[in-house]
């Protein structure tokens, strides 16, 4: 046991004016005397000076040059025989207890030196407890460490909450709102298919989606989740709690706070916590909106929040790699599960064609961030997270394939019986073509998902679409599926054309719809995937329908203009010829006017096709009419009633023909004499 400290030397009483100065000197001298008397080594002296200065900053001026540095020949035990000096612990214990008497005060809101002194006292207490000296044996060190850890838990909680950086809700909301307006909701395929309701919009999915995926401005933006000036303090607390054996308490506090804050961030992003039942009961408009927010939310969560969370763990929990990885997984687990649960709920929703594009968005978003997540999650806990993510990705892919199969069934089973009155483009044609144009935007993804189904699609395409083997072998997996779906549409339209009693109107309906399909293919990526072979065959069908129309509509009319060998003569022969020619003119006029009344109401949607049909009709009718009038007009044009038979000039007929296929009543005069 060390000898008691020698008495302080007596000093003369100072004059009144020098009391303050001499008093300060006396305090310093007394403190230095205590340090010199009690400290048994230079290290112990440094500890005591640090602790004493916590009570009075003036004591920090005491020097520790009272002890010579150990010579190289001295062993550590010879130079520092008692590293667990009780005097240093006494001072540390006293400081820890002093702060414990003021629980409402916070060390890290006090002056910076106070925090440093408290941490130094904690270091002394932890070291003494670990060394197992007298202070540890008596239980004093354990009590001091326990009190210090309880305070550091509170300090950690307060610092993390106070210095957490909130997500910019207003800026993020505006970003998501803008992207929402640019999204593919403007396309026909964003609403449920109703074959009785025309879809007026002819949106371009290629352009729409390129705008949609042009980028969320919050993607790749790394947030400081905690203000940088608090990171050092958090790390200092974490290091001491870990060294003291309070790692589990550290994990509990740290993860609990970060977990709650991440949950708030998800709310800001609009990623809600929904059960499978809630997702399945949601109306499509609401579900569609939630799926959009999920897509943007996943990217923001991974690239901004989780990346920032990993960086924060690395900074604050640098004391232990194992602790760092554990806290990251535990902090983000609920956030990840909330994302996965929604993805799973969507994957098992009842199949419906309109969901395909949005599920594809979800699939691509998740597939895009999984490689980035693999760089964030390490070890066995991280492997479990990646396994779960890849499981949801697979189920979303299955949902895409399932919904495409459902789409094919809808095309095959759709059997609306109400024909388009004017033979124009059917709503199902518009819907399907916009739907397929949207699918090809995801061609790379769909080629991967449908790769295993390509053989079955080839067989079905060969059977249903009557395509040749060489052409089918040249198609991608998506190309096979498109040919198959297109064949379902064409078969459906063929059945709908039979609803028209007039064969000529069947041809108009077929031309309108086939040309629309060809134009949609040509003006999009569908053309690249299906190729020129497919397009040429459909143009051939249009030409065949045009010929059929001319034959059905105009063969009878033209038959009245045929030359039956009648010629001028005398007597009964002339009378009979004149009577038969008059009958031909009457029949021609009647048939032509009947066609005019009906076919002016028919609609050929494409202006070029409409003009080509009119030209074809004129080339067949006008020359025949002009020749017939020129040859036999004299047989009926010799009385007051001649206008009854020759009602039109060739120019009149041309004017009449120009009114056809406009979808409205004609405006030409019916009987205009030459």
PDB file of N, CA and C in Angstrom, residues 540-611:
ATOM      1  N   UNK A 540     -51.369  -8.654 -98.466  1.00  0.00           N
ATOM      2  CA  UNK A 540     -52.001  -9.507 -99.471  1.00  0.00           C
ATOM      3  C   UNK A 540     -53.461  -9.774 -99.136  1.00  0.00           C
ATOM      4  N   UNK A 541     -53.757  -9.939 -97.865  1.00  0.00           N
ATOM      5  CA  UNK A 541     -55.147 -10.152 -97.440  1.00  0.00           C
ATOM      6  C   UNK A 541     -56.001  -8.914 -97.730  1.00  0.00           C
ATOM      7  N   UNK A 542     -55.408  -7.738 -97.546  1.00  0.00           N
ATOM      8  CA  UNK A 542     -56.150  -6.502 -97.825  1.00  0.00           C
ATOM      9  C   UNK A 542     -56.487  -6.431 -99.314  1.00  0.00           C
ATOM     10  N   UNK A 543     -55.518  -6.757-100.167  1.00  0.00           N
ATOM     11  CA  UNK A 543     -55.783  -6.732-101.614  1.00  0.00           C
ATOM     12  C   UNK A 543     -56.863  -7.738-101.991  1.00  0.00           C
ATOM     13  N   UNK A 544     -56.819  -8.898-101.373  1.00  0.00           N
ATOM     14  CA  UNK A 544     -57.824  -9.906-101.667  1.00  0.00           C
ATOM     15  C   UNK A 544     -59.216  -9.442-101.228  1.00  0.00           C
ATOM     16  N   UNK A 545     -59.288  -8.778-100.070  1.00  0.00           N
ATOM     17  CA  UNK A 545     -60.574  -8.253 -99.590  1.00  0.00           C
ATOM     18  C   UNK A 545     -61.093  -7.164-100.513  1.00  0.00           C
ATOM     19  N   UNK A 546     -60.184  -6.372-101.056  1.00  0.00           N
ATOM     20  CA  UNK A 546     -60.590  -5.307-101.977  1.00  0.00           C
ATOM     21  C   UNK A 546     -61.204  -5.898-103.252  1.00  0.00           C
ATOM     22  N   UNK A 547     -60.569  -6.941-103.774  1.00  0.00           N
ATOM     23  CA  UNK A 547     -61.107  -7.593-104.967  1.00  0.00           C
ATOM     24  C   UNK A 547     -62.464  -8.226-104.675  1.00  0.00           C
ATOM     25  N   UNK A 548     -62.574  -8.827-103.520  1.00  0.00           N
ATOM     26  CA  UNK A 548     -63.849  -9.451-103.151  1.00  0.00           C
ATOM     27  C   UNK A 548     -64.946  -8.410-103.025  1.00  0.00           C
ATOM     28  N   UNK A 549     -64.603  -7.255-102.455  1.00  0.00           N
ATOM     29  CA  UNK A 549     -65.595  -6.183-102.334  1.00  0.00           C
ATOM     30  C   UNK A 549     -66.105  -5.763-103.707  1.00  0.00           C
ATOM     31  N   UNK A 550     -65.180  -5.527-104.651  1.00  0.00           N
ATOM     32  CA  UNK A 550     -65.585  -5.088-105.992  1.00  0.00           C
ATOM     33  C   UNK A 550     -66.485  -6.132-106.657  1.00  0.00           C
ATOM     34  N   UNK A 551     -66.133  -7.371-106.483  1.00  0.00           N
ATOM     35  CA  UNK A 551     -66.926  -8.429-107.108  1.00  0.00           C
ATOM     36  C   UNK A 551     -68.331  -8.487-106.512  1.00  0.00           C
ATOM     37  N   UNK A 552     -68.413  -8.426-105.164  1.00  0.00           N
ATOM     38  CA  UNK A 552     -69.712  -8.561-104.504  1.00  0.00           C
ATOM     39  C   UNK A 552     -70.590  -7.341-104.754  1.00  0.00           C
ATOM     40  N   UNK A 553     -70.026  -6.166-104.670  1.00  0.00           N
ATOM     41  CA  UNK A 553     -70.820  -4.932-104.761  1.00  0.00           C
ATOM     42  C   UNK A 553     -71.168  -4.549-106.187  1.00  0.00           C
ATOM     43  N   UNK A 554     -70.249  -4.714-107.147  1.00  0.00           N
ATOM     44  CA  UNK A 554     -70.412  -4.068-108.445  1.00  0.00           C
ATOM     45  C   UNK A 554     -70.616  -5.025-109.628  1.00  0.00           C
ATOM     46  N   UNK A 555     -70.487  -6.305-109.399  1.00  0.00           N
ATOM     47  CA  UNK A 555     -70.691  -7.234-110.527  1.00  0.00           C
ATOM     48  C   UNK A 555     -72.111  -7.119-111.083  1.00  0.00           C
ATOM     49  N   UNK A 556     -73.097  -7.076-110.209  1.00  0.00           N
ATOM     50  CA  UNK A 556     -74.487  -6.980-110.649  1.00  0.00           C
ATOM     51  C   UNK A 556     -74.743  -5.656-111.353  1.00  0.00           C
ATOM     52  N   UNK A 557     -74.198  -4.567-110.802  1.00  0.00           N
ATOM     53  CA  UNK A 557     -74.403  -3.247-111.416  1.00  0.00           C
ATOM     54  C   UNK A 557     -73.805  -3.226-112.814  1.00  0.00           C
ATOM     55  N   UNK A 558     -72.595  -3.761-112.941  1.00  0.00           N
ATOM     56  CA  UNK A 558     -71.922  -3.743-114.243  1.00  0.00           C
ATOM     57  C   UNK A 558     -72.596  -4.670-115.255  1.00  0.00           C
ATOM     58  N   UNK A 559     -73.330  -5.672-114.732  1.00  0.00           N
ATOM     59  CA  UNK A 559     -74.002  -6.597-115.660  1.00  0.00           C
ATOM     60  C   UNK A 559     -75.063  -5.885-116.494  1.00  0.00           C
ATOM     61  N   UNK A 560     -75.612  -4.793-115.995  1.00  0.00           N
ATOM     62  CA  UNK A 560     -76.637  -4.045-116.733  1.00  0.00           C
ATOM     63  C   UNK A 560     -76.020  -3.187-117.829  1.00  0.00           C
ATOM     64  N   UNK A 561     -74.698  -3.076-117.817  1.00  0.00           N
ATOM     65  CA  UNK A 561     -74.020  -2.267-118.832  1.00  0.00           C
ATOM     66  C   UNK A 561     -73.335  -3.138-119.878  1.00  0.00           C
ATOM     67  N   UNK A 562     -73.592  -4.434-119.836  1.00  0.00           N
ATOM     68  CA  UNK A 562     -72.976  -5.333-120.802  1.00  0.00           C
ATOM     69  C   UNK A 562     -73.677  -5.226-122.157  1.00  0.00           C
ATOM     70  N   UNK A 563     -72.893  -5.384-123.203  1.00  0.00           N
ATOM     71  CA  UNK A 563     -73.410  -5.338-124.573  1.00  0.00           C
ATOM     72  C   UNK A 563     -73.951  -6.721-124.929  1.00  0.00           C
ATOM     73  N   UNK A 564     -75.283  -6.793-125.098  1.00  0.00           N
ATOM     74  CA  UNK A 564     -75.911  -8.068-125.436  1.00  0.00           C
ATOM     75  C   UNK A 564     -76.087  -8.245-126.943  1.00  0.00           C
ATOM     76  N   UNK A 565     -75.442  -7.382-127.748  1.00  0.00           N
ATOM     77  CA  UNK A 565     -75.558  -7.489-129.209  1.00  0.00           C
ATOM     78  C   UNK A 565     -76.740  -6.735-129.771  1.00  0.00           C
ATOM     79  N   UNK A 566     -77.373  -5.832-128.969  1.00  0.00           N
ATOM     80  CA  UNK A 566     -78.493  -5.035-129.479  1.00  0.00           C
ATOM     81  C   UNK A 566     -77.971  -4.004-130.466  1.00  0.00           C
ATOM     82  N   UNK A 567     -78.725  -3.767-131.506  1.00  0.00           N
ATOM     83  CA  UNK A 567     -78.324  -2.749-132.490  1.00  0.00           C
ATOM     84  C   UNK A 567     -79.572  -2.078-133.059  1.00  0.00           C
ATOM     85  N   UNK A 568     -79.326  -0.975-133.715  1.00  0.00           N
ATOM     86  CA  UNK A 568     -80.457  -0.260-134.285  1.00  0.00           C
ATOM     87  C   UNK A 568     -81.129  -1.047-135.411  1.00  0.00           C
ATOM     88  N   UNK A 569     -82.405  -0.849-135.686  1.00  0.00           N
ATOM     89  CA  UNK A 569     -83.119  -1.579-136.740  1.00  0.00           C
ATOM     90  C   UNK A 569     -84.483  -0.953-136.954  1.00  0.00           C
ATOM     91  N   UNK A 570     -85.414  -1.743-137.524  1.00  0.00           N
ATOM     92  CA  UNK A 570     -86.743  -1.221-137.777  1.00  0.00           C
ATOM     93  C   UNK A 570     -87.801  -2.195-137.309  1.00  0.00           C
ATOM     94  N   UNK A 571     -88.990  -1.734-137.222  1.00  0.00           N
ATOM     95  CA  UNK A 571     -90.125  -2.595-136.886  1.00  0.00           C
ATOM     96  C   UNK A 571     -90.069  -3.086-135.464  1.00  0.00           C
ATOM     97  N   UNK A 572     -90.535  -4.314-135.345  1.00  0.00           N
ATOM     98  CA  UNK A 572     -90.620  -4.915-134.011  1.00  0.00           C
ATOM     99  C   UNK A 572     -89.256  -5.098-133.357  1.00  0.00           C
ATOM    100  N   UNK A 573     -88.236  -5.392-134.167  1.00  0.00           N
ATOM    101  CA  UNK A 573     -86.880  -5.600-133.626  1.00  0.00           C
ATOM    102  C   UNK A 573     -86.399  -4.362-132.916  1.00  0.00           C
ATOM    103  N   UNK A 574     -86.612  -3.197-133.543  1.00  0.00           N
ATOM    104  CA  UNK A 574     -86.185  -1.945-132.934  1.00  0.00           C
ATOM    105  C   UNK A 574     -86.953  -1.672-131.662  1.00  0.00           C
ATOM    106  N   UNK A 575     -88.246  -1.960-131.689  1.00  0.00           N
ATOM    107  CA  UNK A 575     -89.050  -1.734-130.492  1.00  0.00           C
ATOM    108  C   UNK A 575     -88.619  -2.607-129.342  1.00  0.00           C
ATOM    109  N   UNK A 576     -88.342  -3.875-129.668  1.00  0.00           N
ATOM    110  CA  UNK A 576     -87.888  -4.784-128.610  1.00  0.00           C
ATOM    111  C   UNK A 576     -86.550  -4.350-128.032  1.00  0.00           C
ATOM    112  N   UNK A 577     -85.601  -3.922-128.881  1.00  0.00           N
ATOM    113  CA  UNK A 577     -84.288  -3.478-128.420  1.00  0.00           C
ATOM    114  C   UNK A 577     -84.415  -2.255-127.531  1.00  0.00           C
ATOM    115  N   UNK A 578     -85.211  -1.300-127.929  1.00  0.00           N
ATOM    116  CA  UNK A 578     -85.398  -0.083-127.137  1.00  0.00           C
ATOM    117  C   UNK A 578     -85.979  -0.412-125.774  1.00  0.00           C
ATOM    118  N   UNK A 579     -86.900  -1.333-125.742  1.00  0.00           N
ATOM    119  CA  UNK A 579     -87.522  -1.709-124.468  1.00  0.00           C
ATOM    120  C   UNK A 579     -86.513  -2.378-123.537  1.00  0.00           C
ATOM    121  N   UNK A 580     -85.683  -3.231-124.094  1.00  0.00           N
ATOM    122  CA  UNK A 580     -84.693  -3.935-123.276  1.00  0.00           C
ATOM    123  C   UNK A 580     -83.609  -2.972-122.785  1.00  0.00           C
ATOM    124  N   UNK A 581     -83.222  -2.000-123.631  1.00  0.00           N
ATOM    125  CA  UNK A 581     -82.208  -1.017-123.212  1.00  0.00           C
ATOM    126  C   UNK A 581     -82.762  -0.134-122.101  1.00  0.00           C
ATOM    127  N   UNK A 582     -83.999   0.263-122.215  1.00  0.00           N
ATOM    128  CA  UNK A 582     -84.617   1.067-121.152  1.00  0.00           C
ATOM    129  C   UNK A 582     -84.621   0.302-119.831  1.00  0.00           C
ATOM    130  N   UNK A 583     -84.911  -0.997-119.919  1.00  0.00           N
ATOM    131  CA  UNK A 583     -84.917  -1.825-118.709  1.00  0.00           C
ATOM    132  C   UNK A 583     -83.526  -1.897-118.081  1.00  0.00           C
ATOM    133  N   UNK A 584     -82.506  -1.996-118.936  1.00  0.00           N
ATOM    134  CA  UNK A 584     -81.136  -2.027-118.418  1.00  0.00           C
ATOM    135  C   UNK A 584     -80.786  -0.715-117.708  1.00  0.00           C
ATOM    136  N   UNK A 585     -81.152   0.413-118.321  1.00  0.00           N
ATOM    137  CA  UNK A 585     -80.872   1.702-117.681  1.00  0.00           C
ATOM    138  C   UNK A 585     -81.615   1.812-116.354  1.00  0.00           C
ATOM    139  N   UNK A 586     -82.853   1.388-116.335  1.00  0.00           N
ATOM    140  CA  UNK A 586     -83.627   1.445-115.088  1.00  0.00           C
ATOM    141  C   UNK A 586     -82.990   0.577-114.001  1.00  0.00           C
ATOM    142  N   UNK A 587     -82.595  -0.626-114.369  1.00  0.00           N
ATOM    143  CA  UNK A 587     -81.966  -1.519-113.390  1.00  0.00           C
ATOM    144  C   UNK A 587     -80.619  -0.969-112.899  1.00  0.00           C
ATOM    145  N   UNK A 588     -79.857  -0.392-113.841  1.00  0.00           N
ATOM    146  CA  UNK A 588     -78.577   0.205-113.437  1.00  0.00           C
ATOM    147  C   UNK A 588     -78.817   1.334-112.454  1.00  0.00           C
ATOM    148  N   UNK A 589     -79.749   2.237-112.771  1.00  0.00           N
ATOM    149  CA  UNK A 589     -80.020   3.374-111.897  1.00  0.00           C
ATOM    150  C   UNK A 589     -80.454   2.906-110.511  1.00  0.00           C
ATOM    151  N   UNK A 590     -81.314   1.931-110.494  1.00  0.00           N
ATOM    152  CA  UNK A 590     -81.817   1.429-109.213  1.00  0.00           C
ATOM    153  C   UNK A 590     -80.689   0.809-108.375  1.00  0.00           C
ATOM    154  N   UNK A 591     -79.880  -0.031-108.994  1.00  0.00           N
ATOM    155  CA  UNK A 591     -78.801  -0.709-108.264  1.00  0.00           C
ATOM    156  C   UNK A 591     -77.744   0.284-107.789  1.00  0.00           C
ATOM    157  N   UNK A 592     -77.408   1.229-108.664  1.00  0.00           N
ATOM    158  CA  UNK A 592     -76.405   2.219-108.287  1.00  0.00           C
ATOM    159  C   UNK A 592     -76.886   3.054-107.103  1.00  0.00           C
ATOM    160  N   UNK A 593     -78.134   3.491-107.171  1.00  0.00           N
ATOM    161  CA  UNK A 593     -78.664   4.319-106.094  1.00  0.00           C
ATOM    162  C   UNK A 593     -78.772   3.545-104.787  1.00  0.00           C
ATOM    163  N   UNK A 594     -79.062   2.270-104.887  1.00  0.00           N
ATOM    164  CA  UNK A 594     -79.121   1.436-103.694  1.00  0.00           C
ATOM    165  C   UNK A 594     -77.733   1.336-103.043  1.00  0.00           C
ATOM    166  N   UNK A 595     -76.721   1.125-103.874  1.00  0.00           N
ATOM    167  CA  UNK A 595     -75.347   1.091-103.346  1.00  0.00           C
ATOM    168  C   UNK A 595     -74.973   2.439-102.749  1.00  0.00           C
ATOM    169  N   UNK A 596     -75.346   3.497-103.441  1.00  0.00           N
ATOM    170  CA  UNK A 596     -74.992   4.833-102.963  1.00  0.00           C
ATOM    171  C   UNK A 596     -75.590   5.090-101.583  1.00  0.00           C
ATOM    172  N   UNK A 597     -76.874   4.747-101.428  1.00  0.00           N
ATOM    173  CA  UNK A 597     -77.536   5.004-100.142  1.00  0.00           C
ATOM    174  C   UNK A 597     -76.866   4.244 -98.991  1.00  0.00           C
ATOM    175  N   UNK A 598     -76.478   3.023 -99.233  1.00  0.00           N
ATOM    176  CA  UNK A 598     -75.901   2.225 -98.140  1.00  0.00           C
ATOM    177  C   UNK A 598     -74.413   2.509 -97.931  1.00  0.00           C
ATOM    178  N   UNK A 599     -73.666   2.606 -99.014  1.00  0.00           N
ATOM    179  CA  UNK A 599     -72.212   2.656 -98.865  1.00  0.00           C
ATOM    180  C   UNK A 599     -71.665   4.044 -98.573  1.00  0.00           C
ATOM    181  N   UNK A 600     -72.486   5.065 -98.735  1.00  0.00           N
ATOM    182  CA  UNK A 600     -72.041   6.378 -98.227  1.00  0.00           C
ATOM    183  C   UNK A 600     -72.008   6.367 -96.701  1.00  0.00           C
ATOM    184  N   UNK A 601     -72.803   5.481 -96.095  1.00  0.00           N
ATOM    185  CA  UNK A 601     -72.824   5.376 -94.631  1.00  0.00           C
ATOM    186  C   UNK A 601     -71.708   4.473 -94.101  1.00  0.00           C
ATOM    187  N   UNK A 602     -71.113   3.679 -94.981  1.00  0.00           N
ATOM    188  CA  UNK A 602     -70.005   2.843 -94.545  1.00  0.00           C
ATOM    189  C   UNK A 602     -68.766   3.711 -94.329  1.00  0.00           C
ATOM    190  N   UNK A 603     -67.841   3.178 -93.528  1.00  0.00           N
ATOM    191  CA  UNK A 603     -66.670   3.979 -93.179  1.00  0.00           C
ATOM    192  C   UNK A 603     -65.391   3.214 -93.483  1.00  0.00           C
ATOM    193  N   UNK A 604     -64.587   3.791 -94.373  1.00  0.00           N
ATOM    194  CA  UNK A 604     -63.216   3.300 -94.564  1.00  0.00           C
ATOM    195  C   UNK A 604     -62.313   4.298 -93.861  1.00  0.00           C
ATOM    196  N   UNK A 605     -61.699   3.853 -92.795  1.00  0.00           N
ATOM    197  CA  UNK A 605     -61.026   4.775 -91.876  1.00  0.00           C
ATOM    198  C   UNK A 605     -59.785   5.405 -92.475  1.00  0.00           C
ATOM    199  N   UNK A 606     -59.000   4.629 -93.150  1.00  0.00           N
ATOM    200  CA  UNK A 606     -57.733   5.139 -93.689  1.00  0.00           C
ATOM    201  C   UNK A 606     -57.979   5.925 -94.973  1.00  0.00           C
ATOM    202  N   UNK A 607     -57.547   7.179 -95.056  1.00  0.00           N
ATOM    203  CA  UNK A 607     -57.816   8.012 -96.242  1.00  0.00           C
ATOM    204  C   UNK A 607     -57.240   7.415 -97.524  1.00  0.00           C
ATOM    205  N   UNK A 608     -56.064   6.852 -97.460  1.00  0.00           N
ATOM    206  CA  UNK A 608     -55.445   6.306 -98.661  1.00  0.00           C
ATOM    207  C   UNK A 608     -56.217   5.094 -99.176  1.00  0.00           C
ATOM    208  N   UNK A 609     -56.587   4.194 -98.266  1.00  0.00           N
ATOM    209  CA  UNK A 609     -57.371   3.032 -98.678  1.00  0.00           C
ATOM    210  C   UNK A 609     -58.721   3.472 -99.240  1.00  0.00           C
ATOM    211  N   UNK A 610     -59.311   4.476 -98.623  1.00  0.00           N
ATOM    212  CA  UNK A 610     -60.613   4.981 -99.088  1.00  0.00           C
ATOM    213  C   UNK A 610     -60.504   5.490-100.529  1.00  0.00           C
ATOM    214  N   UNK A 611     -59.482   6.260-100.834  1.00  0.00           N
ATOM    215  CA  UNK A 611     -59.308   6.789-102.190  1.00  0.00           C
ATOM    216  C   UNK A 611     -58.986   5.681-103.178  1.00  0.00           C
TER     217      UNK A 611
END
